[in-house]
Amino acid sequence: MSLRRVLFPFCLGISLVCLAGGYGMTAQWLGAGAVLLPILALLFSKKLAAAWLPPTCLVSLVCLAAAGLLEGAPTFLMILGATAALASWDLMNLDRSMAGSASSETVRRFEKRHALSLAIALGLGLLMATSGKLFSLQIPFALLILLVLFDLFSLDRVSRYLGNRNARG
Amino acid sequence: MTHKALIVALLSFGLLLAALIARNGDLALMALPFLTYLGAGILTAPSLEKIRLRGTRSLNVTPCDGNTAIEVGVTIHNDGVGMVPLRFSDLLQPGMKVTGGDPHQWAVLAAGEETELRYTFQAERGSFRWETLRTVASDPFGLFESELELPASAELQIQPKIKRFRPIPLRPDSTLHSPGSIPARLGGSGTDFWGVREYHPGDSLRRLDWRLTARHPHQFFTKEFEQEEIADIGLILDARQRMDVRVGEDSLFEHTLSATASLAEAFLHQGHRVSLLIFGDKMTPVFPGYSKVQLNRILRNLAKVRLGPDSSRLSLGFLPLRMFSSRALMVILSPLESGDWPIFSRLRARGNEVLLICPDPIDFALPSFAQDLPGRLGVRAARVERRLELRKIAQLHIRVIDWQVDQPLSPLVHNTLRQARGLRG
């Protein structure tokens, strides 16, 4: 069995346990039940073959995690749940794009590298989020708005730079 | 930037915006894994300047189940530095049926490494040409992609299948003055006795008629033999889209095309001069010529023929007849439609002899028709209409072969041309 097919249900399971557990800990059973729906949809989205379904499920799970946070669910569980949902969505996309390709050494290596990069990127993100929780930093509201705008501007510049670089190449 | 990157960017931005609105720092922390995911994609996005790939394409042709199986192999070598996740996809051209392997592949190539894309396809006929291999280099998550066309060229032609015909007994009204196999009804140097005439200085002494010369003293007579010459033949293949009938994988046009190739081979083998016009949304002429060179030219053009997407306004009336001599024997291969018959009167008016080979579309499509009463009546009505149309054409002294494509064409051509010779003789 390929690595992506092993990791996908594993990440989805983590997301389910974290989000439903977080809601359960604050006795919000309706929220815990609502988590099941996008998880199941993501699990069976390959069979349903609807291109819009996986991103919709990811957005739903992130919204549920954000709502759980606002309702007082444990922060770490909610962040971990959203991160695991992102990982499972990524693996789901990888599985879709590689559908039909024969299992070979190159494909296995490709999967391994993908999984490793995913683990590093998301692990780093989780680490930063956890450390952010540990170190309290007071940022003025206006500066926060500026930071968000800067984030948006940076994304736009980076995507333009990448586009130009490829066009030159 | 792919859709995937856009979704992640929007999610992280949405979380940051929600954190601002709700004045909740935890929501902003939730955006961090999304931002690191995006950041990792940006940092590892490949630059086309640094990618150095080299591709070599190989083709291996083998006959398989009446078709031709072609194994395509493309070896991609990474001459650059670093590890690049790559996605390759090869261009699938019309007429290709992939039977093994995959024309798409993923690979991660370290510097100096190589990988191979290998797949097999089958094709009845066609002209296939590859220039490049489409390669997409991306970051490991597929967030930012760069597309490049990797040069890996090759060319292949699968010519239509030829069925060998027995020598076709032609007896056209006009012949070309080159030595051939058709009695030309002219005195000259042949093998069959034609007549006797007075001796002209320069005549070979071998051909003197000594008996007649003995009866007439002081006069010499020369025996003449019937000249044998070649015919000028013009083939016209109807390649209009609407003339094609498909039943499953089988196509009426492919049968017609194969018959054209077989006839060209038979005529050229007998030494005749043959030209071809492929009449579709694009006219493809092959000007008159002889021998194997001409056969190759014809087969090469037949291999390339594709039925155009729209030829609804084309009628046989638009045939450019000037490329054919008025003394040529015209062989038209077409299932015909109701407005096509005026071309035959035009041809007869020019003085051409015409042989129409008309593959029967009704018989070909019979298995796909409904077998109930209205279906059977419809088939009968269509047959009557077709028969009347063919009779109208036959009344112009045109030889018509109503060809059911599951029958061999060679005996039909022989019988039709033999009957025509008998009538004249």
Coordinates of C-alpha atoms in Angstrom, one line a residue:
Chain A
M1 CA 0.0 0.0 0.0
S2 CA 1.4 3.4 -0.9
L3 CA 2.5 5.9 1.7
R4 CA -0.1 8.5 0.8
R5 CA -2.9 6.0 1.3
V6 CA -1.6 5.1 4.8
L7 CA -1.1 8.7 5.9
F8 CA -4.4 10.1 4.6
P9 CA -6.7 8.2 7.0
F10 CA -4.2 8.6 9.8
C11 CA -4.2 12.5 9.4
L12 CA -8.0 12.4 9.0
G13 CA -8.3 10.4 12.2
I14 CA -6.1 12.9 14.1
S15 CA -8.3 15.7 12.9
L16 CA -11.4 13.9 14.0
V17 CA -10.1 13.0 17.4
C18 CA -8.8 16.5 18.1
L19 CA -11.8 18.5 16.9
A20 CA -14.5 16.2 18.3
G21 CA -12.4 15.7 21.5
G22 CA -12.1 19.5 21.8
Y23 CA -15.8 20.1 21.4
G24 CA -16.5 17.1 23.7
M25 CA -14.3 18.6 26.4
T26 CA -16.5 21.7 26.5
A27 CA -19.7 19.5 26.3
Q28 CA -20.7 20.9 22.9
W29 CA -22.0 17.7 21.4
L30 CA -23.6 19.3 18.5
G31 CA -20.2 20.6 17.4
A32 CA -18.6 17.2 18.0
G33 CA -21.3 15.7 15.7
A34 CA -20.8 18.4 13.1
V35 CA -17.1 17.5 12.7
L36 CA -18.1 14.0 11.5
L37 CA -19.8 15.3 8.4
P38 CA -16.8 16.9 6.6
I39 CA -14.5 14.2 7.8
L40 CA -16.7 11.5 6.2
A41 CA -17.2 13.6 3.1
L42 CA -13.4 13.9 2.8
L43 CA -12.9 10.2 3.3
F44 CA -15.4 9.3 0.6
S45 CA -14.6 12.3 -1.8
K46 CA -12.5 10.1 -4.0
K47 CA -15.5 7.8 -4.8
L48 CA -17.8 10.8 -5.2
A49 CA -15.4 12.4 -7.7
A50 CA -16.6 15.9 -7.1
A51 CA -13.7 18.4 -7.5
W52 CA -15.3 21.0 -5.2
L53 CA -15.8 18.6 -2.3
P54 CA -12.3 18.4 -0.8
P55 CA -11.7 22.2 -0.6
T56 CA -15.2 22.6 0.9
C57 CA -14.5 20.0 3.5
L58 CA -11.2 21.7 4.4
V59 CA -12.8 25.1 4.7
S60 CA -15.6 23.5 6.9
L61 CA -13.1 21.8 9.2
V62 CA -11.1 25.0 9.6
C63 CA -14.3 27.0 10.3
L64 CA -15.3 24.4 12.9
A65 CA -11.9 24.6 14.5
A66 CA -12.1 28.4 14.6
A67 CA -15.6 28.3 16.0
G68 CA -14.4 25.7 18.7
L69 CA -11.7 28.1 19.7
L70 CA -14.1 31.0 20.0
E71 CA -16.4 28.7 22.1
G72 CA -13.6 28.0 24.5
A73 CA -12.4 24.6 23.3
P74 CA -8.7 23.7 24.1
T75 CA -6.5 25.8 21.7
F76 CA -3.9 23.2 21.0
L77 CA -6.5 20.5 20.0
M78 CA -8.2 22.9 17.7
I79 CA -5.0 24.0 16.0
L80 CA -3.8 20.4 15.7
G81 CA -7.2 19.4 14.3
A82 CA -7.1 22.2 11.6
T83 CA -3.5 21.3 10.8
A84 CA -4.3 17.6 10.4
A85 CA -7.2 18.6 8.2
L86 CA -4.8 20.5 6.0
A87 CA -2.5 17.5 5.8
S88 CA -5.2 15.1 4.9
W89 CA -6.5 17.5 2.2
D90 CA -3.0 17.8 0.8
L91 CA -2.6 14.0 0.7
M92 CA -6.0 13.6 -0.8
N93 CA -5.0 16.0 -3.6
L94 CA -1.8 14.0 -4.1
D95 CA -3.7 10.8 -4.3
R96 CA -6.1 12.3 -6.9
S97 CA -3.3 13.6 -9.1
M98 CA -1.4 10.3 -9.0
A99 CA -4.5 8.2 -9.7
G100 CA -3.7 5.5 -12.2
S101 CA 0.1 5.8 -12.0
A102 CA 1.8 2.5 -11.6
S103 CA 3.7 2.0 -8.3
S104 CA 7.4 2.3 -9.0
E105 CA 10.6 3.3 -7.3
T106 CA 10.3 6.9 -8.7
V107 CA 6.7 7.2 -7.5
R108 CA 7.6 5.9 -4.0
R109 CA 10.4 8.4 -3.8
F110 CA 8.1 11.2 -4.9
E111 CA 5.6 10.3 -2.2
K112 CA 8.3 10.0 0.5
R113 CA 9.7 13.4 -0.3
H114 CA 6.2 14.9 -0.3
A115 CA 5.4 13.4 3.1
L116 CA 8.7 14.5 4.5
S117 CA 8.2 18.1 3.3
L118 CA 4.6 18.1 4.6
A119 CA 5.7 16.9 8.0
I120 CA 8.5 19.5 8.2
A121 CA 6.3 22.4 7.1
L122 CA 3.3 21.6 9.3
G123 CA 5.5 20.5 12.2
L124 CA 7.2 23.9 12.1
G125 CA 3.9 25.7 11.9
L126 CA 2.6 23.7 15.0
L127 CA 5.8 24.4 16.9
M128 CA 5.5 28.1 16.1
A129 CA 1.8 28.1 17.2
T130 CA 2.7 26.3 20.5
S131 CA 5.6 28.6 21.2
G132 CA 3.3 31.6 20.4
K133 CA 0.9 30.3 23.0
L134 CA 3.7 30.0 25.6
F135 CA 5.2 33.5 25.0
S136 CA 2.6 36.2 25.4
L137 CA 3.2 39.2 23.2
Q138 CA 1.2 42.4 23.3
I139 CA 0.7 43.8 19.8
P140 CA -1.3 47.0 19.3
F141 CA -4.5 46.5 17.1
A142 CA -3.4 48.9 14.4
L143 CA -0.1 47.1 14.1
L144 CA -2.0 43.8 13.7
I145 CA -4.0 45.3 10.9
L146 CA -0.8 46.5 9.3
L147 CA 0.7 43.0 9.7
V148 CA -2.2 41.3 8.0
L149 CA -2.1 43.8 5.1
F150 CA 1.7 43.2 4.9
D151 CA 1.0 39.5 4.8
L152 CA -1.4 39.9 1.9
F153 CA 1.0 42.3 0.0
S154 CA 3.9 39.8 0.5
L155 CA 1.8 36.9 -0.9
D156 CA 0.9 39.0 -3.9
R157 CA 4.6 40.1 -4.5
V158 CA 5.9 36.5 -4.1
S159 CA 3.4 35.1 -6.5
R160 CA 4.2 37.8 -9.0
Y161 CA 7.9 37.3 -8.6
L162 CA 7.6 33.6 -9.1
G163 CA 5.5 34.2 -12.2
N164 CA 8.1 36.6 -13.7
R165 CA 10.9 34.3 -12.9
N166 CA 9.3 31.4 -14.8
A167 CA 8.4 33.7 -17.7
R168 CA 12.1 34.7 -18.0
G169 CA 13.2 31.1 -17.8
Chain B
M1 CA 0.2 29.9 -8.4
T2 CA -2.2 27.0 -8.4
H3 CA -5.8 26.7 -7.0
K4 CA -4.4 24.8 -4.1
A5 CA -2.1 27.7 -3.1
L6 CA -5.0 30.1 -3.5
I7 CA -7.2 28.1 -1.1
V8 CA -4.4 28.0 1.5
A9 CA -3.7 31.7 1.1
L10 CA -7.4 32.6 1.5
L11 CA -7.8 30.3 4.5
S12 CA -4.7 31.8 6.3
F13 CA -5.9 35.4 5.4
G14 CA -9.4 34.5 6.6
L15 CA -8.1 33.2 9.9
L16 CA -6.0 36.4 10.5
L17 CA -9.0 38.6 9.6
A18 CA -11.2 36.6 12.0
A19 CA -8.5 36.9 14.7
L20 CA -8.6 40.7 14.2
I21 CA -12.4 40.9 14.2
A22 CA -12.7 38.7 17.3
R23 CA -9.6 40.1 18.9
N24 CA -8.5 36.5 19.5
G25 CA -4.8 35.7 19.4
D26 CA -5.4 32.0 19.2
L27 CA -7.1 32.3 15.9
A28 CA -4.0 34.1 14.5
L29 CA -1.9 31.2 15.9
M30 CA -4.1 28.8 14.0
A31 CA -3.1 30.5 10.8
L32 CA 0.6 29.8 11.4
P33 CA 0.6 26.1 10.1
F34 CA -1.1 27.4 6.9
L35 CA 1.4 30.1 6.5
T36 CA 4.4 27.8 7.0
Y37 CA 2.9 25.4 4.5
L38 CA 2.5 28.2 2.0
G39 CA 6.0 29.5 2.9
A40 CA 7.6 26.1 2.4
G41 CA 5.9 26.0 -1.1
I42 CA 7.3 29.5 -1.9
L43 CA 10.8 28.7 -0.7
T44 CA 11.0 25.4 -2.6
A45 CA 9.3 26.6 -5.8
P46 CA 11.7 25.7 -8.6
S47 CA 13.2 28.2 -11.0
L48 CA 13.3 27.4 -14.7
E49 CA 16.7 28.9 -14.9
K50 CA 18.1 26.3 -12.6
I51 CA 16.4 23.3 -14.2
R52 CA 18.6 21.5 -16.7
L53 CA 16.8 18.5 -18.2
R54 CA 17.6 16.5 -21.2
G55 CA 15.2 14.2 -23.0
T56 CA 15.7 11.4 -25.5
R57 CA 12.8 9.7 -27.2
S58 CA 12.8 6.2 -28.7
L59 CA 10.1 4.3 -30.7
N60 CA 9.8 0.6 -31.1
V61 CA 7.2 -0.6 -33.7
T62 CA 5.8 -4.1 -33.6
P63 CA 2.8 -5.6 -35.4
C64 CA 0.0 -6.6 -33.0
D65 CA -3.6 -8.0 -33.6
G66 CA -3.9 -6.5 -37.1
N67 CA -2.8 -3.1 -35.8
T68 CA 0.6 -1.7 -35.1
A69 CA 1.8 -1.4 -31.5
I70 CA 4.3 1.3 -30.8
E71 CA 6.3 1.5 -27.6
V72 CA 7.3 5.0 -26.8
G73 CA 10.1 5.6 -24.3
V74 CA 11.4 9.0 -23.2
T75 CA 14.5 9.1 -21.0
I76 CA 14.8 12.2 -18.9
H77 CA 18.1 13.1 -17.5
N78 CA 18.7 15.8 -14.8
D79 CA 21.8 17.7 -15.7
G80 CA 21.1 20.5 -13.2
V81 CA 21.7 20.6 -9.5
G82 CA 19.4 19.7 -6.6
M83 CA 16.3 17.6 -6.4
V84 CA 13.3 18.6 -8.5
P85 CA 9.8 17.1 -8.2
L86 CA 8.6 16.7 -11.8
R87 CA 5.5 15.7 -13.6
F88 CA 5.8 14.6 -17.2
S89 CA 3.0 14.2 -19.7
D90 CA 3.3 13.2 -23.3
L91 CA 1.1 14.5 -26.1
L92 CA -1.6 12.0 -27.1
Q93 CA -2.5 12.5 -30.7
P94 CA -5.7 11.6 -32.6
G95 CA -5.7 7.9 -33.5
M96 CA -3.6 6.7 -30.6
K97 CA -5.1 4.1 -28.3
V98 CA -2.9 3.6 -25.2
T99 CA -2.7 -0.1 -24.4
G100 CA 0.0 -0.2 -21.8
G101 CA 2.0 2.0 -19.5
D102 CA 1.1 5.6 -18.7
P103 CA 1.9 8.8 -20.7
H104 CA 1.9 10.7 -17.4
Q105 CA 4.5 10.2 -14.7
W106 CA 5.8 11.8 -11.5
A107 CA 9.4 11.7 -10.5
V108 CA 11.9 13.3 -8.2
L109 CA 15.2 13.6 -9.9
A110 CA 18.4 14.3 -8.1
A111 CA 21.4 15.8 -10.0
G112 CA 22.7 13.4 -12.5
E113 CA 19.8 11.0 -12.2
E114 CA 17.5 9.8 -15.0
T115 CA 14.0 8.4 -15.3
E116 CA 12.0 6.9 -18.1
L117 CA 8.5 7.5 -19.2
R118 CA 7.3 4.4 -21.1
Y119 CA 3.9 3.6 -22.7
T120 CA 2.6 1.6 -25.6
F121 CA -0.1 2.6 -28.0
Q122 CA -1.9 1.0 -30.9
A123 CA -2.9 2.7 -34.1
E124 CA -4.4 1.6 -37.4
R125 CA -2.8 4.3 -39.4
G126 CA -1.6 7.9 -39.0
S127 CA 1.2 10.3 -39.0
F128 CA 2.6 11.0 -35.5
R129 CA 5.1 13.6 -34.6
W130 CA 6.4 14.6 -31.2
E131 CA 8.5 17.7 -30.6
T132 CA 8.6 18.1 -26.9
L133 CA 7.6 16.4 -23.6
R134 CA 5.5 18.6 -21.4
T135 CA 7.2 18.9 -18.0
V136 CA 5.9 20.6 -14.9
A137 CA 8.3 21.3 -12.1
S138 CA 6.8 22.3 -8.8
D139 CA 7.4 22.6 -5.1
P140 CA 6.8 19.4 -3.2
F141 CA 3.1 20.4 -2.4
G142 CA 2.2 21.5 -5.9
L143 CA 1.5 25.0 -4.9
F144 CA 3.7 26.8 -7.4
E145 CA 4.3 25.2 -10.8
S146 CA 6.6 26.0 -13.7
E147 CA 5.8 24.5 -17.1
L148 CA 8.5 23.8 -19.6
E149 CA 8.6 22.0 -22.9
L150 CA 11.5 19.5 -22.9
P151 CA 12.8 18.9 -26.5
A152 CA 12.4 15.1 -27.3
S153 CA 11.4 14.8 -30.9
A154 CA 10.5 11.8 -33.0
E155 CA 8.3 11.1 -36.0
L156 CA 6.5 8.0 -37.1
Q157 CA 4.1 7.1 -39.9
I158 CA 1.8 4.1 -40.0
Q159 CA 0.6 3.6 -43.5
P160 CA -2.8 2.2 -44.3
K161 CA -3.1 -1.5 -44.8
I162 CA -3.0 -2.7 -48.4
K163 CA -4.9 -5.7 -49.7
R164 CA -3.2 -7.2 -52.8
F165 CA -5.4 -7.2 -55.8
R166 CA -5.0 -9.5 -58.8
P167 CA -4.0 -7.5 -62.0
I168 CA -7.0 -5.4 -62.9
P169 CA -8.1 -5.8 -66.6
L170 CA -8.4 -2.2 -67.8
R171 CA -9.6 -1.3 -71.3
P172 CA -9.9 2.5 -71.2
D173 CA -10.9 4.6 -74.2
S174 CA -7.7 6.6 -74.1
T175 CA -4.3 5.6 -73.0
L176 CA -1.0 7.4 -72.5
H177 CA 1.7 6.8 -75.1
S178 CA 4.1 5.0 -72.9
P179 CA 4.7 1.2 -73.2
G180 CA 2.4 -0.7 -70.8
S181 CA -0.1 -3.5 -70.7
I182 CA -3.3 -2.1 -72.2
P183 CA -4.0 -2.8 -75.9
A184 CA -4.3 0.7 -77.4
R185 CA -6.1 -0.1 -80.6
L186 CA -3.2 1.5 -82.5
G187 CA -0.6 -0.2 -84.8
G188 CA 2.9 -0.3 -83.4
S189 CA 5.2 -2.5 -81.5
G190 CA 3.3 -5.0 -79.4
T191 CA 2.7 -8.7 -79.3
D192 CA -0.8 -9.1 -80.8
F193 CA -1.2 -8.9 -84.6
W194 CA -2.9 -5.7 -85.7
G195 CA -2.6 -5.5 -89.5
V196 CA -0.3 -5.0 -92.6
R197 CA 0.8 -1.9 -94.3
E198 CA 3.2 -0.8 -97.0
Y199 CA 6.9 -0.9 -96.1
H200 CA 8.4 2.4 -95.0
P201 CA 12.1 2.9 -95.2
G202 CA 13.5 2.3 -91.7
D203 CA 11.1 -0.5 -90.8
S204 CA 12.8 -3.5 -89.3
L205 CA 13.3 -6.4 -91.8
R206 CA 12.2 -8.8 -89.1
R207 CA 8.7 -7.4 -89.4
L208 CA 8.4 -7.8 -93.2
D209 CA 5.4 -9.9 -94.3
W210 CA 7.2 -12.2 -96.7
R211 CA 4.1 -14.0 -97.9
L212 CA 2.3 -10.8 -99.0
T213 CA 5.5 -9.4 -100.5
A214 CA 5.9 -12.7 -102.6
R215 CA 2.4 -12.2 -104.0
H216 CA 3.1 -8.6 -105.0
P217 CA 6.5 -8.3 -106.8
H218 CA 8.3 -5.0 -106.5
Q219 CA 6.4 -4.1 -103.3
F220 CA 7.2 -4.7 -99.7
F221 CA 4.8 -5.0 -96.7
T222 CA 5.3 -4.7 -93.0
K223 CA 3.3 -6.5 -90.3
E224 CA 2.0 -4.3 -87.5
F225 CA 1.2 -5.3 -84.0
E226 CA -1.2 -3.6 -81.5
Q227 CA 0.5 -1.1 -79.3
E228 CA 0.3 -1.7 -75.5
E229 CA 0.2 1.4 -73.5
I230 CA -0.5 2.6 -69.9
A231 CA -3.6 4.2 -68.5
D232 CA -3.9 7.5 -66.7
I233 CA -5.9 7.0 -63.5
G234 CA -7.3 9.5 -61.1
L235 CA -8.4 8.4 -57.7
I236 CA -10.8 10.5 -55.7
L237 CA -11.3 9.7 -52.0
D238 CA -14.3 11.3 -50.3
A239 CA -13.1 12.3 -46.9
R240 CA -16.0 14.5 -45.8
Q241 CA -16.9 14.0 -42.1
R242 CA -20.6 13.4 -42.7
M243 CA -19.8 10.6 -45.2
D244 CA -18.4 8.5 -42.4
V245 CA -20.5 6.0 -40.5
R246 CA -19.1 4.5 -37.3
V247 CA -20.4 1.3 -35.7
G248 CA -18.5 0.9 -32.5
E249 CA -14.8 1.1 -33.3
D250 CA -15.4 0.3 -37.0
S251 CA -15.4 3.1 -39.4
L252 CA -16.8 3.1 -43.0
F253 CA -14.2 5.7 -44.0
E254 CA -11.3 3.5 -42.9
H255 CA -12.6 0.7 -45.3
T256 CA -12.9 3.2 -48.1
L257 CA -9.4 4.6 -47.4
S258 CA -7.9 1.1 -47.3
A259 CA -9.6 0.3 -50.7
T260 CA -8.1 3.5 -52.1
A261 CA -4.6 2.4 -51.0
S262 CA -5.1 -1.1 -52.4
L263 CA -6.3 0.2 -55.8
A264 CA -3.4 2.7 -56.0
E265 CA -1.0 -0.2 -55.3
A266 CA -2.6 -2.4 -57.9
F267 CA -2.7 0.3 -60.6
L268 CA 0.9 1.4 -60.0
H269 CA 2.1 -2.2 -59.9
Q270 CA 0.7 -2.6 -63.4
G271 CA 2.7 0.4 -64.5
H272 CA -0.1 2.9 -64.9
R273 CA 0.1 6.6 -64.0
V274 CA -1.9 7.4 -60.9
S275 CA -3.0 10.6 -59.2
L276 CA -5.0 11.1 -56.1
L277 CA -7.3 13.7 -54.6
I278 CA -8.4 13.5 -51.0
F279 CA -11.6 15.5 -50.9
G280 CA -12.4 16.7 -47.4
D281 CA -12.5 20.0 -45.5
K282 CA -8.9 20.3 -46.8
M283 CA -8.1 19.1 -50.4
T284 CA -5.0 17.1 -50.6
P285 CA -3.8 16.4 -54.1
V286 CA -1.1 13.9 -55.2
F287 CA -0.1 14.8 -58.7
P288 CA 0.2 12.1 -61.4
G289 CA 3.2 9.8 -61.1
Y290 CA 4.5 6.3 -61.5
S291 CA 6.2 3.6 -59.6
K292 CA 7.0 2.9 -55.9
V293 CA 7.9 6.5 -55.3
Q294 CA 4.3 7.6 -56.2
L295 CA 2.9 4.7 -54.1
N296 CA 4.9 6.0 -51.1
R297 CA 3.7 9.5 -51.8
I298 CA 0.0 8.3 -51.9
L299 CA 0.3 6.1 -48.8
R300 CA 2.0 8.9 -46.9
N301 CA -0.9 11.3 -47.7
L302 CA -3.5 8.6 -46.9
A303 CA -1.8 8.0 -43.6
K304 CA -2.3 11.6 -42.6
V305 CA -5.9 11.9 -43.5
R306 CA -8.2 13.0 -40.7
L307 CA -11.9 13.7 -41.1
G308 CA -12.3 17.4 -40.6
P309 CA -14.6 18.7 -37.9
D310 CA -16.9 20.5 -40.2
S311 CA -17.4 19.9 -43.9
S312 CA -21.1 20.3 -44.0
R313 CA -21.1 22.7 -46.9
L314 CA -18.8 20.7 -49.1
S315 CA -20.3 19.0 -52.1
L316 CA -18.6 16.8 -54.7
G317 CA -19.6 19.6 -57.1
F318 CA -16.5 21.6 -55.7
L319 CA -14.1 18.9 -56.9
P320 CA -11.1 20.6 -58.6
L321 CA -11.1 18.5 -61.8
R322 CA -8.3 20.5 -63.5
M323 CA -5.6 18.4 -61.9
F324 CA -6.9 15.4 -63.8
S325 CA -6.5 14.9 -67.6
S326 CA -9.8 14.7 -69.5
R327 CA -8.5 11.3 -70.8
A328 CA -8.0 9.9 -67.4
L329 CA -10.0 7.0 -66.0
M330 CA -11.6 8.5 -62.8
V331 CA -12.1 6.1 -59.9
I332 CA -14.3 7.8 -57.2
L333 CA -14.6 6.2 -53.8
S334 CA -17.5 7.7 -51.9
P335 CA -20.7 6.6 -50.2
L336 CA -22.3 9.6 -51.9
E337 CA -25.2 11.8 -50.7
S338 CA -28.2 12.9 -52.6
G339 CA -26.8 16.2 -54.1
D340 CA -23.6 14.6 -55.4
W341 CA -24.7 13.2 -58.8
P342 CA -24.1 16.4 -61.0
I343 CA -20.3 15.8 -60.7
F344 CA -20.7 12.6 -62.7
S345 CA -22.4 14.4 -65.6
R346 CA -19.6 17.0 -65.5
L347 CA -17.0 14.3 -65.7
R348 CA -18.7 12.6 -68.6
A349 CA -19.0 15.9 -70.4
R350 CA -15.2 16.4 -70.0
G351 CA -14.8 13.0 -71.7
N352 CA -13.6 11.1 -68.6
E353 CA -14.4 7.5 -68.1
V354 CA -15.6 7.0 -64.5
L355 CA -15.7 4.1 -62.1
L356 CA -17.7 4.7 -58.9
I357 CA -17.0 2.5 -55.9
C358 CA -19.7 3.2 -53.5
P359 CA -19.4 1.6 -50.0
D360 CA -22.9 0.8 -48.7
P361 CA -23.5 2.9 -45.5
I362 CA -26.9 1.3 -44.9
D363 CA -25.6 -2.2 -44.9
F364 CA -22.6 -1.1 -42.8
A365 CA -24.8 0.5 -40.1
L366 CA -27.5 -2.2 -40.2
P367 CA -26.6 -3.7 -36.8
S368 CA -27.2 -0.3 -35.1
F369 CA -30.7 0.2 -36.6
A370 CA -33.8 -0.8 -34.6
Q371 CA -35.3 -4.1 -35.7
D372 CA -38.9 -3.1 -35.2
L373 CA -41.3 -2.4 -38.1
P374 CA -40.6 1.3 -38.5
G375 CA -36.9 0.6 -38.4
R376 CA -37.1 -2.1 -41.1
L377 CA -39.3 0.2 -43.2
G378 CA -36.8 3.0 -42.8
V379 CA -34.0 0.7 -44.0
R380 CA -36.0 -0.3 -47.0
A381 CA -36.8 3.3 -47.9
A382 CA -33.2 4.3 -47.6
R383 CA -32.1 1.3 -49.8
V384 CA -34.6 2.2 -52.5
E385 CA -33.5 5.8 -52.4
R386 CA -29.8 4.8 -52.7
R387 CA -30.5 2.3 -55.5
L388 CA -32.4 5.0 -57.5
E389 CA -29.5 7.4 -57.0
L390 CA -27.0 4.8 -58.2
R391 CA -29.2 4.0 -61.2
K392 CA -29.3 7.6 -62.2
I393 CA -25.5 7.7 -62.1
A394 CA -25.3 4.4 -64.1
Q395 CA -27.5 5.9 -66.8
L396 CA -24.6 8.3 -67.5
H397 CA -22.6 5.3 -68.7
I398 CA -20.7 5.2 -65.4
R399 CA -19.7 1.9 -64.0
V400 CA -21.0 1.6 -60.5
I401 CA -19.8 -0.8 -57.8
D402 CA -22.2 -1.0 -54.9
W403 CA -19.7 -2.3 -52.3
Q404 CA -20.7 -4.0 -49.1
V405 CA -17.5 -3.5 -47.1
D406 CA -17.5 -6.9 -45.6
Q407 CA -17.1 -8.3 -49.1
P408 CA -13.7 -8.4 -50.9
L409 CA -13.5 -5.5 -53.4
S410 CA -11.0 -7.1 -55.8
P411 CA -13.5 -9.6 -57.6
L412 CA -16.1 -6.8 -57.8
V413 CA -13.7 -4.5 -59.6
H414 CA -12.6 -7.4 -61.9
N415 CA -16.2 -8.3 -62.8
T416 CA -17.3 -4.7 -63.4
L417 CA -14.3 -3.9 -65.7
R418 CA -14.6 -7.2 -67.5
Q419 CA -18.3 -6.7 -68.3
A420 CA -17.5 -3.2 -69.5
R421 CA -14.9 -4.5 -71.9
G422 CA -17.4 -7.2 -73.1
L423 CA -20.0 -4.5 -74.0
R424 CA -17.5 -2.5 -75.9
G425 CA -15.9 -5.4 -77.7

